[in-house]
PDB file of C-alpha atoms and ligand atoms in Angstrom:
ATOM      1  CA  UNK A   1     162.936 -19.716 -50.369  1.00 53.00           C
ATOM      2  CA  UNK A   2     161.396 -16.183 -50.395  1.00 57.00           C
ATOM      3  CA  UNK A   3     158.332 -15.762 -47.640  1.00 64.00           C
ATOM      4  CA  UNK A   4     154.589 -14.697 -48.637  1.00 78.00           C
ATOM      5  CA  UNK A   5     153.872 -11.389 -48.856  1.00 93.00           C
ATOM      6  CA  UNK A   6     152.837 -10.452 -45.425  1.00 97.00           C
ATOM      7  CA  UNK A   7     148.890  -9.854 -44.430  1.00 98.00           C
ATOM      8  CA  UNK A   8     148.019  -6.066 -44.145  1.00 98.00           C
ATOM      9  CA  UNK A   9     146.502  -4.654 -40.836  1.00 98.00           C
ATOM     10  CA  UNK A  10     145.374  -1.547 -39.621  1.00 99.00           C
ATOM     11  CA  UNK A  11     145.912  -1.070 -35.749  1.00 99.00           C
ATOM     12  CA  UNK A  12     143.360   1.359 -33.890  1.00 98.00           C
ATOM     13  CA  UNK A  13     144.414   2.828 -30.638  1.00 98.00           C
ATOM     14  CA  UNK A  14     143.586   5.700 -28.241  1.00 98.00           C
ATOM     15  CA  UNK A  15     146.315   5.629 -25.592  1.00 97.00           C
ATOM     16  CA  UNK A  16     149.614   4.743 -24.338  1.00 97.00           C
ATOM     17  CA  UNK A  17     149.613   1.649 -27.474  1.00 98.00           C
ATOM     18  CA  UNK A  18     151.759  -0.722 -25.399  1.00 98.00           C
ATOM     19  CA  UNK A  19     149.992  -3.519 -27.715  1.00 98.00           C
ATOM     20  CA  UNK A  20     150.717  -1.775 -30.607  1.00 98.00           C
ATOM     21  CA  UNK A  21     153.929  -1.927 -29.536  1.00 98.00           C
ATOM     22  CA  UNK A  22     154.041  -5.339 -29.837  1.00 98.00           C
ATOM     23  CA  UNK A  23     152.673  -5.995 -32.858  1.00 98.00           C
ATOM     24  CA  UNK A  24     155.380  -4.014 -33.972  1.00 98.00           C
ATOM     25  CA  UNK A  25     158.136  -5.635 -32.499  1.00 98.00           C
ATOM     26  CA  UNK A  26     156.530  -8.960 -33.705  1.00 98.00           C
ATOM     27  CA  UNK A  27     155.920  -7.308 -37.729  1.00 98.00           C
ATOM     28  CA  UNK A  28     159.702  -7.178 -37.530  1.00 98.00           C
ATOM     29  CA  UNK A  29     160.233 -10.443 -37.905  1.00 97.00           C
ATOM     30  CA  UNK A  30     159.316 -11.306 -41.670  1.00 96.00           C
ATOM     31  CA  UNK A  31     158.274 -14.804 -40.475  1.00 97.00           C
ATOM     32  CA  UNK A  32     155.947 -13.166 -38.633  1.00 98.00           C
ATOM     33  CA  UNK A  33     153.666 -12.340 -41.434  1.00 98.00           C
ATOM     34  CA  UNK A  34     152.260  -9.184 -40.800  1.00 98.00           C
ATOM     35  CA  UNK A  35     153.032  -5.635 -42.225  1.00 98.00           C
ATOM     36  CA  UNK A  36     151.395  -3.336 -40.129  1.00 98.00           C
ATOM     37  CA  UNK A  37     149.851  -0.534 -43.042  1.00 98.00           C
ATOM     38  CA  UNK A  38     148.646   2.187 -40.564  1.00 98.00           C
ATOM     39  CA  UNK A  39     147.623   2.965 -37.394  1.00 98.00           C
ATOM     40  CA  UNK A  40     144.108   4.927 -36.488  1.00 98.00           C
ATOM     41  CA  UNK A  41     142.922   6.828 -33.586  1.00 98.00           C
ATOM     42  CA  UNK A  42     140.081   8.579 -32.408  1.00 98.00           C
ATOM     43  CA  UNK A  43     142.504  11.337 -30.958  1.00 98.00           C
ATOM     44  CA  UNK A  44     145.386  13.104 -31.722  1.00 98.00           C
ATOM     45  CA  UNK A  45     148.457  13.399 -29.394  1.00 97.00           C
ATOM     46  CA  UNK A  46     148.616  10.338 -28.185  1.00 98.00           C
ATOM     47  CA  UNK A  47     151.135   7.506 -27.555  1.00 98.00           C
ATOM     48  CA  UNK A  48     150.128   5.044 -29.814  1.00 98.00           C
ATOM     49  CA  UNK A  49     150.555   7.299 -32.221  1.00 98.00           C
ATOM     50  CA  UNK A  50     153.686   8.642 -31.377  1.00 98.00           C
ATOM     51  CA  UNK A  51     154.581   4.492 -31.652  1.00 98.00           C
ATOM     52  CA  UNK A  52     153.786   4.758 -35.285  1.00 98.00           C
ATOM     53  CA  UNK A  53     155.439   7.543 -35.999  1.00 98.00           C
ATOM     54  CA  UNK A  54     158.762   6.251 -34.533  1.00 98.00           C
ATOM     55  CA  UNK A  55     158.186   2.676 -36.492  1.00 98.00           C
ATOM     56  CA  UNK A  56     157.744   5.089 -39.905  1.00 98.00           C
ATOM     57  CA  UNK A  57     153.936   3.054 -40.016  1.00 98.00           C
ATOM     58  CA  UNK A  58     151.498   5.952 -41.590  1.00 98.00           C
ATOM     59  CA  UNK A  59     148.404   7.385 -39.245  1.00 98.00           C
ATOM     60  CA  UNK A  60     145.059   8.654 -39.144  1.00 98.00           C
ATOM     61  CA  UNK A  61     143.242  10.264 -36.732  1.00 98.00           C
ATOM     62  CA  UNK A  62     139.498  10.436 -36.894  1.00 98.00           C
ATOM     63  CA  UNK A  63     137.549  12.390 -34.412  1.00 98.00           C
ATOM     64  CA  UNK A  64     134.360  12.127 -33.483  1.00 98.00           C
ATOM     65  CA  UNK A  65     133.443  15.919 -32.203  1.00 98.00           C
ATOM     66  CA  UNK A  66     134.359  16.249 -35.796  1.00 98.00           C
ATOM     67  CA  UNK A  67     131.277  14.980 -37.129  1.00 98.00           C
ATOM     68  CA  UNK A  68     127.447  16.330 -37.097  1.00 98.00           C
ATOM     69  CA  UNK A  69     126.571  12.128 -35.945  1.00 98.00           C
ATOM     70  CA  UNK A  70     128.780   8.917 -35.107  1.00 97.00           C
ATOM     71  CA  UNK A  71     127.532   7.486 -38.271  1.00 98.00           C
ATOM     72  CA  UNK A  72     128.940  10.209 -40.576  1.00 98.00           C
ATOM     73  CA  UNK A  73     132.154   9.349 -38.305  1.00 98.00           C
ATOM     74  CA  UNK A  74     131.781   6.119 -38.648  1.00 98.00           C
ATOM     75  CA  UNK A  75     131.412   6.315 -42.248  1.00 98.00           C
ATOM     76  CA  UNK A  76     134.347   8.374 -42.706  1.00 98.00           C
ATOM     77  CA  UNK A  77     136.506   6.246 -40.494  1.00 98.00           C
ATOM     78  CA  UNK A  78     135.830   3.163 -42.692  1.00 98.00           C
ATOM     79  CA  UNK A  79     137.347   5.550 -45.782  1.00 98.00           C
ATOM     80  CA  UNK A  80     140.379   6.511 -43.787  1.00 98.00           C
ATOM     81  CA  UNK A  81     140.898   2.989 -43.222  1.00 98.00           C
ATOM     82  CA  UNK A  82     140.266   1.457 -46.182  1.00 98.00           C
ATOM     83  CA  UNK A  83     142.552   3.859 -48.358  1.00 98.00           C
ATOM     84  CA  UNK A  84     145.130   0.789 -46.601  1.00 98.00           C
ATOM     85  CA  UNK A  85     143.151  -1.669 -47.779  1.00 98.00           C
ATOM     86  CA  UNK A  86     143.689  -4.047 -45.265  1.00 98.00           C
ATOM     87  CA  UNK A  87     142.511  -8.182 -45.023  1.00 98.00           C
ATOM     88  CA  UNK A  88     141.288  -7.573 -41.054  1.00 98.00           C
ATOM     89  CA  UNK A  89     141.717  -4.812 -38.430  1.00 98.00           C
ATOM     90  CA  UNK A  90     142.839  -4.646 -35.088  1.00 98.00           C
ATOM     91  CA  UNK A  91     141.354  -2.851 -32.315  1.00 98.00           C
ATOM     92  CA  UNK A  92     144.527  -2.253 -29.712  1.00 98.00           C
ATOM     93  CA  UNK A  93     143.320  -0.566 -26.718  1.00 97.00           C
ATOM     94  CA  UNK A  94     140.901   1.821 -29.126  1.00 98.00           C
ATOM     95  CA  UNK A  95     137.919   3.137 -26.848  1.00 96.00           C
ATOM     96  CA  UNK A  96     135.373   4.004 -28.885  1.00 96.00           C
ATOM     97  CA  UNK A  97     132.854   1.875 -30.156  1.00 96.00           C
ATOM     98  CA  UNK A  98     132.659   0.689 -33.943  1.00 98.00           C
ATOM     99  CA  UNK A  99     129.988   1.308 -35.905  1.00 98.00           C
ATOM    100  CA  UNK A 100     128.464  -0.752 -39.070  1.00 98.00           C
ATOM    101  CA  UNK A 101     130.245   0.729 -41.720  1.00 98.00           C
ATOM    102  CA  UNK A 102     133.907  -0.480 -40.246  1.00 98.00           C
ATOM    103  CA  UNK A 103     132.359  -3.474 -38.850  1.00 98.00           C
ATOM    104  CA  UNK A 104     130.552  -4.322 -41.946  1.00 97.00           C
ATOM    105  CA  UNK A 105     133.497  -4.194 -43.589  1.00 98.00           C
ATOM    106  CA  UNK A 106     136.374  -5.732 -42.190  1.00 98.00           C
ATOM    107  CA  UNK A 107     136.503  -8.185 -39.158  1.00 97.00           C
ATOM    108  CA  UNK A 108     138.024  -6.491 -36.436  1.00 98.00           C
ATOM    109  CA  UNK A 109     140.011  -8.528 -33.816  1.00 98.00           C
ATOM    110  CA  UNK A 110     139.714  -6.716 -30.437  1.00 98.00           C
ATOM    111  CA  UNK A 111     141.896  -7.167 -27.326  1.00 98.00           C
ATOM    112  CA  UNK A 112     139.644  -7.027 -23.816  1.00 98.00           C
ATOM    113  CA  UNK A 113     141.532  -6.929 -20.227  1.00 98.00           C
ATOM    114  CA  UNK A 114     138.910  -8.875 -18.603  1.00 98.00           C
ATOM    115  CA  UNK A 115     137.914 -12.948 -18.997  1.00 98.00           C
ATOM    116  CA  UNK A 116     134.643 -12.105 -20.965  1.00 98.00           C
ATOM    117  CA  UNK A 117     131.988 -12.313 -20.356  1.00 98.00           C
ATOM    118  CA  UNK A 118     132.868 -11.109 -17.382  1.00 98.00           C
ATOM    119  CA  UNK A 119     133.710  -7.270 -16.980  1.00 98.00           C
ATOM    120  CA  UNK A 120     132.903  -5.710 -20.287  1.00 98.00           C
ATOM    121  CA  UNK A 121     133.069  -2.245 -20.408  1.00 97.00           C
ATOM    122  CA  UNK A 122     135.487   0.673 -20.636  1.00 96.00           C
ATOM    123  CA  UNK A 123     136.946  -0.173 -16.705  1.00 98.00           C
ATOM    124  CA  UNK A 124     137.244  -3.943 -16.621  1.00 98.00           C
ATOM    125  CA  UNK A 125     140.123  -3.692 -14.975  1.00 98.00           C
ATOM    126  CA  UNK A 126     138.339  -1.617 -11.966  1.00 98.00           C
ATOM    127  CA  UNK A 127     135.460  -3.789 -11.960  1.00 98.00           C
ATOM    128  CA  UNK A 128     136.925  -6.573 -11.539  1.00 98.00           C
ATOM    129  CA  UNK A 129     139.010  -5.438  -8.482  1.00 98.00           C
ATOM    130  CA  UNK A 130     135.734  -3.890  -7.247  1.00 97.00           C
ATOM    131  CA  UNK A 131     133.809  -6.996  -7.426  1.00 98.00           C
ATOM    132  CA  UNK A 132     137.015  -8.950  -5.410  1.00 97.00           C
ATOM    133  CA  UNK A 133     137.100 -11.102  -8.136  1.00 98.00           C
ATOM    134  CA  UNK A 134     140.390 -13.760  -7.221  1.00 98.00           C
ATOM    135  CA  UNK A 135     141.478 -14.505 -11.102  1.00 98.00           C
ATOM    136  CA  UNK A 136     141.294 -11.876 -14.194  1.00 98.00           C
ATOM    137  CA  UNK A 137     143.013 -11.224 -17.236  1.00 98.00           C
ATOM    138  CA  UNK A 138     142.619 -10.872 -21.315  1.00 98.00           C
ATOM    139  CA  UNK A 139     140.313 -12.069 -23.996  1.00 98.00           C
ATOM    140  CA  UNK A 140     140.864 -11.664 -27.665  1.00 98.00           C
ATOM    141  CA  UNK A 141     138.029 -11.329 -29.819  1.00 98.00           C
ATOM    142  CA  UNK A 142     136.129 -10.599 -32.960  1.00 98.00           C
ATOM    143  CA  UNK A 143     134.187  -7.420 -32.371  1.00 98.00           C
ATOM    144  CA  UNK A 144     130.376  -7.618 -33.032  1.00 96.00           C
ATOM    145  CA  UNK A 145     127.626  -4.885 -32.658  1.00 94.00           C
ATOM    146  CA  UNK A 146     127.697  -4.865 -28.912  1.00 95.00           C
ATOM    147  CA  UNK A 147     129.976  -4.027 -26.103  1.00 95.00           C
ATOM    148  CA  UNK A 148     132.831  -6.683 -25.569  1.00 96.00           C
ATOM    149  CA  UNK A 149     129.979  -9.828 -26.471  1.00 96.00           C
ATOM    150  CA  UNK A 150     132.004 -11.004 -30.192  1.00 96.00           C
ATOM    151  CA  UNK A 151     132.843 -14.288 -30.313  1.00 97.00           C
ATOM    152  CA  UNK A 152     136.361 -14.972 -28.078  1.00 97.00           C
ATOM    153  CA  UNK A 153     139.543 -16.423 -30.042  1.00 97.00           C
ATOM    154  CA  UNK A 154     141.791 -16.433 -26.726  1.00 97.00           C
ATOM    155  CA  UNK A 155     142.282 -16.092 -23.331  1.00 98.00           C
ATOM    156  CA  UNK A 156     144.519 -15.650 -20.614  1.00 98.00           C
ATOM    157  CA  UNK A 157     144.323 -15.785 -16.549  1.00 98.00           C
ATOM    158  CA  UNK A 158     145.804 -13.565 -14.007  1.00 98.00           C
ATOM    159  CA  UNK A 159     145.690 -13.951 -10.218  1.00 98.00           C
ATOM    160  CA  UNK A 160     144.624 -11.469  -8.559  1.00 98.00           C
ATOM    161  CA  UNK A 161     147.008  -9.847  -5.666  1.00 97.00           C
ATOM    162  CA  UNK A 162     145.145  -8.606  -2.333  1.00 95.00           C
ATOM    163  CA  UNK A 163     147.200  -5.370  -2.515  1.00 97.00           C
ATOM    164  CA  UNK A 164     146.361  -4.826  -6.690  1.00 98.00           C
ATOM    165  CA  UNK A 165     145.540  -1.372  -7.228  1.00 98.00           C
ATOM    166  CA  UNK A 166     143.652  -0.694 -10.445  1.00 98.00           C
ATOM    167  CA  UNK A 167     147.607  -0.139 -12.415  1.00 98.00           C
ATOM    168  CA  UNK A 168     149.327  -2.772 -10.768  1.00 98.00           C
ATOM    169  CA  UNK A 169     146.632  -5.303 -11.588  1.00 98.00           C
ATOM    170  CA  UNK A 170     146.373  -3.653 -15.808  1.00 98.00           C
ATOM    171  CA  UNK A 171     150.259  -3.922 -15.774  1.00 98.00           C
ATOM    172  CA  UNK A 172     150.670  -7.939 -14.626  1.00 98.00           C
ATOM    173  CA  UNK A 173     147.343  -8.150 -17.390  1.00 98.00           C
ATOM    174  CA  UNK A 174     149.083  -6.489 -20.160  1.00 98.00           C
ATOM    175  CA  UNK A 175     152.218  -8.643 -19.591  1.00 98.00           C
ATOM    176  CA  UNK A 176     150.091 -11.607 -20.510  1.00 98.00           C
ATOM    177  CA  UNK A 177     148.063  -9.535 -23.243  1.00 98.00           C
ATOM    178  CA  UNK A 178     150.784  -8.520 -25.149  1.00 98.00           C
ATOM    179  CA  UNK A 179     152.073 -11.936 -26.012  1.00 98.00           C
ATOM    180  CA  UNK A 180     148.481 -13.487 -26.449  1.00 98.00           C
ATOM    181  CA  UNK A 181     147.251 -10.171 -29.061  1.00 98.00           C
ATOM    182  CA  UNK A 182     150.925 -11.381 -30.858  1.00 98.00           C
ATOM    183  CA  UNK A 183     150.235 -14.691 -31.038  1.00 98.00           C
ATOM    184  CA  UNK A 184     146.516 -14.683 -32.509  1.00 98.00           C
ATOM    185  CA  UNK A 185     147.141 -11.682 -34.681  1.00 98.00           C
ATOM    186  CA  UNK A 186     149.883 -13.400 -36.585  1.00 98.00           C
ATOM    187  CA  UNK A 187     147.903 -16.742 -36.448  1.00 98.00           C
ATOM    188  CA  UNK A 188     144.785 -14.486 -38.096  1.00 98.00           C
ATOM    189  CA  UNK A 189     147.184 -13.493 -40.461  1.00 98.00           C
ATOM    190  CA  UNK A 190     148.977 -16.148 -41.961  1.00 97.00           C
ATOM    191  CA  UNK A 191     146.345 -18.720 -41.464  1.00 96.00           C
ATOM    192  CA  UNK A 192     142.708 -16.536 -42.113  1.00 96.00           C
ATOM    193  CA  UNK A 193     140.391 -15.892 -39.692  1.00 96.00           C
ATOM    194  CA  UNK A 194     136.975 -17.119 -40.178  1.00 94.00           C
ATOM    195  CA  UNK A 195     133.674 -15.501 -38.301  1.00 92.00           C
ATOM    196  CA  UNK A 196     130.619 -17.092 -39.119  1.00 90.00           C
ATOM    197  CA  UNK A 197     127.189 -17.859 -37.096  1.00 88.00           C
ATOM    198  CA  UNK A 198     128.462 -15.609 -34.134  1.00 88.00           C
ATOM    199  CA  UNK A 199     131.168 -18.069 -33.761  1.00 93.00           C
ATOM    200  CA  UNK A 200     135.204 -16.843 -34.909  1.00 94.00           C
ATOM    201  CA  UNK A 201     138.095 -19.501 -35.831  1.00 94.00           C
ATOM    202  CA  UNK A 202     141.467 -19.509 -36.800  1.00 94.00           C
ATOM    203  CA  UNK A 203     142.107 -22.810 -38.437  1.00 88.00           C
TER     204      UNK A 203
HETATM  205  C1  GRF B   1     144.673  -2.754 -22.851  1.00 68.43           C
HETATM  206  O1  GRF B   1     144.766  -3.435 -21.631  1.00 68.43           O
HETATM  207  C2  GRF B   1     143.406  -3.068 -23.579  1.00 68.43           C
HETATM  208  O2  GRF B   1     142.947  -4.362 -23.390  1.00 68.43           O
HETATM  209  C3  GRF B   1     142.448  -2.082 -22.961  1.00 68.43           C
HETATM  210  O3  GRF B   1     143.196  -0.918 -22.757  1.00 68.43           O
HETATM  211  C4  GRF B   1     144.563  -1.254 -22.640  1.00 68.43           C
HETATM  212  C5  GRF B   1     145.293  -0.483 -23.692  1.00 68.43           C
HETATM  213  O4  GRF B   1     146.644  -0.462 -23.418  1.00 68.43           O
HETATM  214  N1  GRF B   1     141.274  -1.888 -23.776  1.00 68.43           N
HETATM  215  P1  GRF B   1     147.700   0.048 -24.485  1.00 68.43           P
HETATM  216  O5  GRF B   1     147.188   1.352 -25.088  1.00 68.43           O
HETATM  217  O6  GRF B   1     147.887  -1.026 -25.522  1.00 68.43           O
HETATM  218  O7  GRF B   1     148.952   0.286 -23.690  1.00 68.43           O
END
Protein backbone atom coordinates (compact mmCIF):
# COMPACT_ATOMS: atom_id res chain seq x y z
CA UNK A 1 0.00 0.00 0.00
CA UNK A 2 1.66 3.34 -0.96
CA UNK A 3 0.93 6.34 1.80
CA UNK A 4 -0.86 9.82 0.88
CA UNK A 5 1.08 12.35 -0.27
CA UNK A 6 2.17 14.14 2.79
CA UNK A 7 0.51 17.73 3.92
CA UNK A 8 2.85 20.73 3.10
CA UNK A 9 3.96 23.17 5.95
CA UNK A 10 5.93 26.08 6.25
CA UNK A 11 7.76 26.39 9.72
CA UNK A 12 8.56 30.09 10.97
CA UNK A 13 11.25 30.52 13.50
CA UNK A 14 13.58 33.19 14.97
CA UNK A 15 15.98 31.31 17.24
CA UNK A 16 17.70 28.32 18.39
CA UNK A 17 14.49 26.08 16.37
CA UNK A 18 14.66 23.20 18.86
CA UNK A 19 10.84 22.64 17.70
CA UNK A 20 11.70 22.78 14.35
CA UNK A 21 13.86 20.28 15.11
CA UNK A 22 11.32 18.10 15.86
CA UNK A 23 9.11 18.43 13.33
CA UNK A 24 11.87 17.36 11.42
CA UNK A 25 12.80 14.38 13.05
CA UNK A 26 9.01 13.50 13.08
CA UNK A 27 8.65 14.50 8.82
CA UNK A 28 11.11 11.62 8.61
CA UNK A 29 8.91 9.19 9.21
CA UNK A 30 6.59 8.95 5.99
CA UNK A 31 3.74 7.80 8.30
CA UNK A 32 4.09 10.84 9.76
CA UNK A 33 2.47 12.81 7.07
CA UNK A 34 4.13 15.90 6.83
CA UNK A 35 6.79 17.26 4.32
CA UNK A 36 8.11 20.19 5.75
CA UNK A 37 8.37 22.75 2.28
CA UNK A 38 10.38 25.63 3.90
CA UNK A 39 11.28 27.28 6.76
CA UNK A 40 10.86 31.35 7.35
CA UNK A 41 12.41 33.77 9.62
CA UNK A 42 12.32 37.20 10.47
CA UNK A 43 16.26 37.13 10.77
CA UNK A 44 19.08 35.83 9.23
CA UNK A 45 21.86 33.86 11.05
CA UNK A 46 20.06 32.03 13.12
CA UNK A 47 19.70 28.40 14.35
CA UNK A 48 16.60 27.45 13.06
CA UNK A 49 17.80 28.19 10.05
CA UNK A 50 20.94 26.63 10.14
CA UNK A 51 18.34 23.39 11.07
CA UNK A 52 16.97 23.75 7.63
CA UNK A 53 19.81 24.04 5.94
CA UNK A 54 21.32 20.81 7.41
CA UNK A 55 17.75 18.88 6.71
CA UNK A 56 18.24 20.28 2.78
CA UNK A 57 14.39 22.05 3.66
CA UNK A 58 14.58 25.53 1.51
CA UNK A 59 14.45 29.12 3.58
CA UNK A 60 13.39 32.53 3.60
CA UNK A 61 14.19 35.22 5.56
CA UNK A 62 12.00 38.26 5.70
CA UNK A 63 12.99 41.27 7.64
CA UNK A 64 11.14 43.73 8.90
CA UNK A 65 13.76 46.89 9.03
CA UNK A 66 13.48 45.95 5.44
CA UNK A 67 10.28 47.46 4.86
CA UNK A 68 8.96 51.30 4.83
CA UNK A 69 5.68 49.59 7.30
CA UNK A 70 4.90 46.01 8.87
CA UNK A 71 2.15 45.76 6.43
CA UNK A 72 4.32 46.02 3.28
CA UNK A 73 6.31 43.23 5.39
CA UNK A 74 3.61 41.54 6.09
CA UNK A 75 2.45 41.52 2.66
CA UNK A 76 5.61 40.40 1.32
CA UNK A 77 6.02 37.67 3.86
CA UNK A 78 2.68 36.09 2.79
CA UNK A 79 4.43 35.97 -1.01
CA UNK A 80 7.58 34.39 0.30
CA UNK A 81 5.47 31.92 1.87
CA UNK A 82 3.07 31.15 -0.41
CA UNK A 83 5.58 30.54 -3.42
CA UNK A 84 5.41 26.86 -1.06
CA UNK A 85 2.05 26.80 -1.23
CA UNK A 86 1.38 25.23 1.83
CA UNK A 87 -2.31 23.70 3.44
CA UNK A 88 -1.42 25.50 7.13
CA UNK A 89 1.66 27.13 8.72
CA UNK A 90 3.46 26.74 11.73
CA UNK A 91 4.71 29.32 13.95
CA UNK A 92 7.86 27.48 15.93
CA UNK A 93 9.26 29.80 18.36
CA UNK A 94 8.83 32.87 15.57
CA UNK A 95 8.67 36.28 17.61
CA UNK A 96 7.15 38.57 15.65
CA UNK A 97 3.67 39.13 15.34
CA UNK A 98 1.55 38.12 12.13
CA UNK A 99 -0.20 40.37 10.34
CA UNK A 100 -3.59 39.96 8.12
CA UNK A 101 -2.21 39.14 4.98
CA UNK A 102 -0.44 35.69 6.41
CA UNK A 103 -3.16 35.27 8.79
CA UNK A 104 -5.81 35.82 6.29
CA UNK A 105 -4.42 33.38 4.42
CA UNK A 106 -3.39 30.35 5.95
CA UNK A 107 -4.21 29.12 9.56
CA UNK A 108 -1.22 29.27 11.47
CA UNK A 109 -0.73 26.78 14.39
CA UNK A 110 1.43 28.50 17.07
CA UNK A 111 3.35 26.87 19.95
CA UNK A 112 3.14 29.14 23.44
CA UNK A 113 5.43 28.14 26.63
CA UNK A 114 2.89 29.22 29.01
CA UNK A 115 -0.83 27.50 29.98
CA UNK A 116 -2.78 30.36 28.17
CA UNK A 117 -4.37 32.40 29.06
CA UNK A 118 -2.06 32.78 31.42
CA UNK A 119 1.40 34.48 30.54
CA UNK A 120 1.07 35.67 27.01
CA UNK A 121 3.69 37.62 25.81
CA UNK A 122 7.23 37.44 24.48
CA UNK A 123 8.67 36.24 28.32
CA UNK A 124 6.10 33.74 29.53
CA UNK A 125 8.53 31.81 30.74
CA UNK A 126 9.87 34.83 33.12
CA UNK A 127 6.53 35.79 34.06
CA UNK A 128 5.49 33.00 35.18
CA UNK A 129 8.51 32.40 37.53
CA UNK A 130 8.03 36.06 38.53
CA UNK A 131 4.52 35.69 39.50
CA UNK A 132 5.63 32.22 41.71
CA UNK A 133 3.28 30.53 39.78
CA UNK A 134 3.60 26.44 41.15
CA UNK A 135 2.55 24.68 37.60
CA UNK A 136 3.45 26.05 33.88
CA UNK A 137 4.06 24.73 30.64
CA UNK A 138 2.86 24.77 26.71
CA UNK A 139 -0.22 25.55 24.75
CA UNK A 140 -0.68 24.93 21.10
CA UNK A 141 -2.80 27.12 19.23
CA UNK A 142 -4.36 28.69 16.21
CA UNK A 143 -3.02 32.21 15.97
CA UNK A 144 -5.68 35.02 15.76
CA UNK A 145 -5.22 38.88 15.54
CA UNK A 146 -4.05 39.28 19.07
CA UNK A 147 -1.21 38.31 21.26
CA UNK A 148 -1.27 34.52 22.31
CA UNK A 149 -5.58 34.77 22.69
CA UNK A 150 -6.33 32.03 19.34
CA UNK A 151 -8.28 29.37 20.16
CA UNK A 152 -5.98 26.44 22.15
CA UNK A 153 -5.70 22.83 20.44
CA UNK A 154 -3.35 21.44 23.37
CA UNK A 155 -1.79 21.65 26.43
CA UNK A 156 0.71 20.47 28.66
CA UNK A 157 1.71 21.02 32.57
CA UNK A 158 5.00 21.49 34.16
CA UNK A 159 5.78 21.79 37.87
CA UNK A 160 7.46 24.33 38.78
CA UNK A 161 10.96 23.76 40.80
CA UNK A 162 11.74 26.37 43.75
CA UNK A 163 15.32 26.68 42.39
CA UNK A 164 13.96 27.18 38.35
CA UNK A 165 15.84 29.85 36.86
CA UNK A 166 14.23 31.37 33.78
CA UNK A 167 16.45 28.35 31.37
CA UNK A 168 16.05 25.60 33.58
CA UNK A 169 12.31 26.11 33.83
CA UNK A 170 12.10 26.81 29.35
CA UNK A 171 14.28 23.59 29.10
CA UNK A 172 11.91 20.97 31.38
CA UNK A 173 8.91 23.15 29.14
CA UNK A 174 10.36 22.45 25.85
CA UNK A 175 10.85 18.74 26.75
CA UNK A 176 7.10 18.53 26.99
CA UNK A 177 6.58 21.06 23.96
CA UNK A 178 8.41 19.30 21.59
CA UNK A 179 6.42 16.12 21.70
CA UNK A 180 2.96 17.97 22.10
CA UNK A 181 3.88 20.63 18.72
CA UNK A 182 4.68 16.79 17.05
CA UNK A 183 1.77 15.32 17.96
CA UNK A 184 -0.92 18.09 16.91
CA UNK A 185 1.02 19.15 13.87
CA UNK A 186 0.85 15.72 12.34
CA UNK A 187 -2.78 15.29 13.68
CA UNK A 188 -3.50 18.91 11.72
CA UNK A 189 -2.02 17.34 8.95
CA UNK A 190 -3.33 14.15 8.18
CA UNK A 191 -6.68 14.74 9.69
CA UNK A 192 -7.47 18.85 8.74
CA UNK A 193 -7.68 21.35 11.06
CA UNK A 194 -10.80 23.24 11.29
CA UNK A 195 -11.06 27.04 12.89
CA UNK A 196 -14.33 28.40 12.89
CA UNK A 197 -16.37 30.88 15.36
CA UNK A 198 -13.05 31.58 17.35
CA UNK A 199 -13.11 28.01 18.21
CA UNK A 200 -10.10 25.43 16.37
CA UNK A 201 -10.58 21.43 16.04
CA UNK A 202 -8.83 18.66 14.80
CA UNK A 203 -11.36 15.97 14.21
C1 LIG B 1 9.63 27.87 22.57
O1 LIG B 1 9.55 27.53 23.92
C2 LIG B 1 8.41 28.59 22.09
O2 LIG B 1 7.23 28.20 22.71
C3 LIG B 1 8.74 30.01 22.46
O3 LIG B 1 10.11 30.15 22.23
C4 LIG B 1 10.73 28.88 22.32
C5 LIG B 1 11.42 28.65 21.01
O4 LIG B 1 12.34 27.63 21.14
N1 LIG B 1 7.92 30.96 21.74
P1 LIG B 1 13.04 26.98 19.87
O5 LIG B 1 13.51 28.10 18.95
O6 LIG B 1 12.05 26.06 19.20
O7 LIG B 1 14.21 26.23 20.44
Amino acid sequence: MTSPEPTGIVVLVSGSGTNLQALIDAAADPAYGVRILAVGADRAGIEGLRRAEAAGIPTLVCRVEDFASRADWDAAFAELIGEHDPAFVVSAGFMKLLGPAVLGRWTVVNTHPALLPAFPGAHAVRDALAAGAAQTGCTVHVVDAGVDTGPVLAQATVDVAGDDTEDTLHERIKAVEHPLLVQIVGRAAREGITVSEGKASIP
